[in-house]
Coordinates of C-alpha atoms in Angstrom, one line a residue:
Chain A
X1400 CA 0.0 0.0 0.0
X1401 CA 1.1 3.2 -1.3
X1402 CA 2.3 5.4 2.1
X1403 CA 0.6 8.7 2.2
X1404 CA 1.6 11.7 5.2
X1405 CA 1.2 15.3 2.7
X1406 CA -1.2 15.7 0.1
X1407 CA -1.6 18.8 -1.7
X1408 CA -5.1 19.7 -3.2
X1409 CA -5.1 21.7 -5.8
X1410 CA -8.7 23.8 -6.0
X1411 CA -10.4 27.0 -6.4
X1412 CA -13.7 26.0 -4.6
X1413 CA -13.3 27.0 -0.9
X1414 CA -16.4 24.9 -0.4
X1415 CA -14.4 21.5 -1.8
X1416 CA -11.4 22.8 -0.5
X1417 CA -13.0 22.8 3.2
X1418 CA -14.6 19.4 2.9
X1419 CA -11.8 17.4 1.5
X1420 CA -9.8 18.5 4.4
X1421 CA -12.2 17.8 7.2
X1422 CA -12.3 14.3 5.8
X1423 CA -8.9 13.6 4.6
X1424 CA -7.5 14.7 8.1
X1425 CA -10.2 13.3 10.2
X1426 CA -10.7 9.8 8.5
X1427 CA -6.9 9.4 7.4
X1428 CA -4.7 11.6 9.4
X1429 CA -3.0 13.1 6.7
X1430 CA -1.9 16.8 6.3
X1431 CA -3.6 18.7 4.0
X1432 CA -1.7 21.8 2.4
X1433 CA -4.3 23.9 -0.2
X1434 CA -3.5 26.5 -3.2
X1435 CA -6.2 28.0 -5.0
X1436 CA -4.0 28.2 -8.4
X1437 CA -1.9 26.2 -10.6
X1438 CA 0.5 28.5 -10.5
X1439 CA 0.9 29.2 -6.9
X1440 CA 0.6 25.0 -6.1
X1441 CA 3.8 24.3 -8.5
X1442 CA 6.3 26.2 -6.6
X1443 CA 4.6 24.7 -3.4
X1444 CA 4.7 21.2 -4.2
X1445 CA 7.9 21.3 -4.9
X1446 CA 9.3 22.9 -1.2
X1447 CA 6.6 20.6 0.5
X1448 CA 6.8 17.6 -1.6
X1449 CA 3.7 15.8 -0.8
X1450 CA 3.2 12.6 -1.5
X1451 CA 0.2 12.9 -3.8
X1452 CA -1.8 15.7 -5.6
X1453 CA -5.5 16.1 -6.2
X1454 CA -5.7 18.5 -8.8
X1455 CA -9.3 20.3 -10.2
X1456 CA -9.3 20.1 -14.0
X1457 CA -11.2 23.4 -14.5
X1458 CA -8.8 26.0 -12.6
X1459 CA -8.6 29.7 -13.4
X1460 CA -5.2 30.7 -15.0
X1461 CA -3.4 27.5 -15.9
X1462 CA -5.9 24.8 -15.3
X1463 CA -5.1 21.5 -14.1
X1464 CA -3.9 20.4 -17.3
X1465 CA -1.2 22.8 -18.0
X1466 CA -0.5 22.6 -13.9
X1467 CA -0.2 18.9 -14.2
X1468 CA 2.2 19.2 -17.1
X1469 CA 4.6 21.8 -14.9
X1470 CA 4.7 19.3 -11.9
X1471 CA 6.2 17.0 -14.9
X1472 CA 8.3 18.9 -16.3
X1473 CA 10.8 20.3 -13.0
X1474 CA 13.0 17.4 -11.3
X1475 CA 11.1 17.7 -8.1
X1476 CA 7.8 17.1 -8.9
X1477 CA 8.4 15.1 -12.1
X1478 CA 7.5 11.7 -9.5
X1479 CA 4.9 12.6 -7.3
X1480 CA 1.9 11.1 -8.4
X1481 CA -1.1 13.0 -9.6
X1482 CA -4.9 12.6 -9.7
X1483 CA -7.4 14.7 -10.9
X1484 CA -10.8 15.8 -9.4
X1485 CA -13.0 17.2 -11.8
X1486 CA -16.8 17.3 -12.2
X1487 CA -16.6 16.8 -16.0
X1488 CA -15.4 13.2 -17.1
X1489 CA -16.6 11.7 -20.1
X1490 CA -14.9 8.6 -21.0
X1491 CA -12.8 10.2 -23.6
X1492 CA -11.5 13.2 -20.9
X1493 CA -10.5 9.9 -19.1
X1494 CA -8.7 8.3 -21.0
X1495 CA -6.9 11.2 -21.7
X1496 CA -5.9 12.2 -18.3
X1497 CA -4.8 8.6 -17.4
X1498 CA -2.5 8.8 -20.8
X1499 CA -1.3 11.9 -19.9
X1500 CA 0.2 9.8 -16.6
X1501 CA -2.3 11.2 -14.1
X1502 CA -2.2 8.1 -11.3
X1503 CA -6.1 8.6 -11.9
X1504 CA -9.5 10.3 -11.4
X1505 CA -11.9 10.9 -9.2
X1506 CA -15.5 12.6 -10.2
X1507 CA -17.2 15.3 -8.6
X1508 CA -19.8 15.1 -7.2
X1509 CA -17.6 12.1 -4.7
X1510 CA -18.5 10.9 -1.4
X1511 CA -16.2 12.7 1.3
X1512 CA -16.4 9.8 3.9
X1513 CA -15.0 7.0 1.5
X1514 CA -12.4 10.0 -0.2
X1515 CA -9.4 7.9 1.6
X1516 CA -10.3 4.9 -0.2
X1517 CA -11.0 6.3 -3.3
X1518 CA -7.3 8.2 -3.3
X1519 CA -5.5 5.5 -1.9
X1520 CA -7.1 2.9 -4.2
X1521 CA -6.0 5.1 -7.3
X1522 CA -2.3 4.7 -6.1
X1523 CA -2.4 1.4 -5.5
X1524 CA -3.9 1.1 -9.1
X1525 CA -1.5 2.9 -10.7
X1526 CA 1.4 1.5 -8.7
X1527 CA 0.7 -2.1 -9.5
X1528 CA -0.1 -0.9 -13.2
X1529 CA 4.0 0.4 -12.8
X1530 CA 5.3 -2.6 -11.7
Chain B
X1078 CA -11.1 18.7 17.7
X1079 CA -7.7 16.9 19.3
X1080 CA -4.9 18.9 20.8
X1081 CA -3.5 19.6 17.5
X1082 CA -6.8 21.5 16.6
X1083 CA -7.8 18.8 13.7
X1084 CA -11.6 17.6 13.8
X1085 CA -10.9 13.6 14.3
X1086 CA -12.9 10.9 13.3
X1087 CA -15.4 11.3 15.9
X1088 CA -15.6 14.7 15.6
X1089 CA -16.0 14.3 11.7
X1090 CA -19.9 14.2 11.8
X1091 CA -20.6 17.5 13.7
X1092 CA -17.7 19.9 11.3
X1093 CA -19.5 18.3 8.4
X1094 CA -22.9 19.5 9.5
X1095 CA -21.3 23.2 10.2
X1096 CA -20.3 22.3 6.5
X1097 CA -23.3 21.8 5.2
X1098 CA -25.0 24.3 7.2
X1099 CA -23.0 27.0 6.2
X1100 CA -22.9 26.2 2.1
X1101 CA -26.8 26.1 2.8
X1102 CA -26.0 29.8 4.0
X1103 CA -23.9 30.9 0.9
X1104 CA -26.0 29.5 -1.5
X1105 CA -28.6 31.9 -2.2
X1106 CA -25.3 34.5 -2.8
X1107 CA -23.8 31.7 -5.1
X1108 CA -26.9 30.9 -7.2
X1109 CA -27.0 35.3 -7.5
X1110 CA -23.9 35.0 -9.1
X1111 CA -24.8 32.5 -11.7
X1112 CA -28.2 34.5 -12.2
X1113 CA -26.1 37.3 -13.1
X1114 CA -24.0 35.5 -15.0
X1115 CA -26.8 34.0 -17.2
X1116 CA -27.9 37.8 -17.7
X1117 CA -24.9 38.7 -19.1
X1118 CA -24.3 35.8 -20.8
X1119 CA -28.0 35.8 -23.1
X1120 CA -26.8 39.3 -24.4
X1121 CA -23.3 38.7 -24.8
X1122 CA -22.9 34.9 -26.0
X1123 CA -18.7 35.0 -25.4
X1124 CA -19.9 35.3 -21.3
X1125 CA -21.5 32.1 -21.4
X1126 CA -18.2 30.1 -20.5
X1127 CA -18.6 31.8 -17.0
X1128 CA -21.9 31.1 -17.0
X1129 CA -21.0 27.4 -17.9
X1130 CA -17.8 27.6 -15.2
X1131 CA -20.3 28.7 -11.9
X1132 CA -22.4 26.2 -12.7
X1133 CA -20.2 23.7 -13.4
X1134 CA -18.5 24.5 -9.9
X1135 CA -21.6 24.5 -7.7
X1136 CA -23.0 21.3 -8.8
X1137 CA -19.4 19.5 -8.0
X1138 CA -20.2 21.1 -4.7
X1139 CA -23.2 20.7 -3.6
X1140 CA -23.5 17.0 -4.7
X1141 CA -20.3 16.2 -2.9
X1142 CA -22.2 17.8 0.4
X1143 CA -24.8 15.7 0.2
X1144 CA -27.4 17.5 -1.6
X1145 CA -28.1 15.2 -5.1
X1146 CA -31.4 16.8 -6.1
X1147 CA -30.0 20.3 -6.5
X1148 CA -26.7 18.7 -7.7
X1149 CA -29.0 16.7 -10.5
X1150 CA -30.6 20.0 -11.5
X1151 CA -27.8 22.1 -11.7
X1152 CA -25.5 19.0 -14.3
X1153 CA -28.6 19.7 -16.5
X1154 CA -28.4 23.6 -16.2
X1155 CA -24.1 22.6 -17.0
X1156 CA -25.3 20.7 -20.0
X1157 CA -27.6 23.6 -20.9
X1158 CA -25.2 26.2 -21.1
X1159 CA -22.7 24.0 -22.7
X1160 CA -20.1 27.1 -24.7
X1161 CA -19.3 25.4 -27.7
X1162 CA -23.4 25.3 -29.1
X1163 CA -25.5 28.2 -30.4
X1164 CA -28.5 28.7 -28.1
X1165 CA -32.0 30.1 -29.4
X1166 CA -34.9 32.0 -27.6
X1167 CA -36.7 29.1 -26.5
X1168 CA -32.8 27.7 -24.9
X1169 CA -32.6 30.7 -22.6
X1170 CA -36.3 30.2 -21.3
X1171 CA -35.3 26.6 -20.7
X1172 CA -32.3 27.7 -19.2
X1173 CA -34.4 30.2 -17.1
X1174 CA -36.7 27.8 -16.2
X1175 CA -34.0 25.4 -14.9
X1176 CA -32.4 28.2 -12.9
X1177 CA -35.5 28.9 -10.7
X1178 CA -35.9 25.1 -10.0
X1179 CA -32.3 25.3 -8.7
X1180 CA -34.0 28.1 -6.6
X1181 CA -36.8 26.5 -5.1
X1182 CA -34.8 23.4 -4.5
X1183 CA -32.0 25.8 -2.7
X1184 CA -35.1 27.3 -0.3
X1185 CA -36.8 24.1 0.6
X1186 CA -33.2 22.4 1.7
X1187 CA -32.8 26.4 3.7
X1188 CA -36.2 25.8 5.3
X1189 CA -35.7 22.0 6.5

């Protein structure tokens, strides 16, 4: 099982924001850090170096596209795996974002209580599709 | 709330009702905005990707805090003002008319 202490959510929805915290750190006991933007959460992912980022598809500024394709692209982010939360997933948008190398994808509307799971059953996924 | 100030398992239950309490609050403000938004966006057609954007945000929300019947109503409203299709006259009262049962919906969960 993949081990998880940081996670870093990526998401300009105060609302989501809030909620995925409660749960995340209640149920799980992981830290939660939160940026608002894809271009403030690159620089912070890669002083904090969490060990797995939610990321909103639809962000304002670089969306969670182009932000997913900057944590690639500098040395310490390049590894840390990546899924995306987004309320828009057709079954062509996911197969893109799993080709893309996102470790996967979890829909909005999701239900907060099971949110552990769902994360930790994503990296698992996409570890054992690795090995 | 432990030592460290973090709401804990047991604990989880009553920050998620201050939650949902307090979205139930903002939501009349939220669904304002998007009213505006449809205003601007049935004169000027290029606004309707913010139009598209609000209500695409709000139904992620509100369905992940519990609330599928306004989260049901407001994906149709999404699909409604999708930005890359022409809309007509008869659209925008559809549209309208989908906006004000996002409204009553909003007001019953306020009074319950």
């Amino acid at each position: 099982m993949t081990k998880i202490a940081k996670v870093l959510l990526i998401d300009d929805e105060d609302d989501i924001c809030s909620i995925v915290k409660a749960c995340l750190t209640a149920l799980a006991g992981w830290n939660i850090l939160v940026e608002h933007s894809g271009e403030d959460a690159v620089p912070l992912a890669a002083r904090e170096k969490p060990d797995v980022i939610l990321v909103d598809v639809m962000l304002p500024g670089i969306d969670g596209i182009a932000t997913f394709q900057r944590l690639r692209d500098q040395p310490a982010t390049a590894q840390i795996p990546v899924i995306f939360m987004t309320a828009k997933v057709q079954k062509h948008e996911l197969s893109r974002y799993l080709s893309l190398g996102a470790a996967g994808v979890i829909c909005k509307p999701f239900d907060p209580m099971t949110l552990p799971q769902q994360i930790r059953a994503r990296l698992d996924a996409a570890a054992g599709a690795l090995s | 709330m432990n030592l460290s100030g973090t709401p804990t398992e047991m604990d989880l239950s009553g920050v998620l009702t201050r939650l949902r309490l307090e979205l139930l609050a903002r939501l009349p403000h939220r669904l304002g905005e998007l009213h505006r938004a449809l205003h601007r966006a049935q004169r000027h057609p290029a606004h309707v990707h913010h139009a598209h954007k609000l209500a695409h945000n709000l139904q992620g929300t509100v369905g992940s805090y519990g609330f599928p019947e306004l989260a049901e109503i407001l994906i149709e409203l999404e699909r409604m003002l999708d930005p890359t299709r022409a809309r007509s006259d008869d659209d925008w009262t559809a549209i309208r008319q989908q906006f004000e049962r996002a409204q009553q919906v909003t007001e019953q969960l306020r009074q319950e």
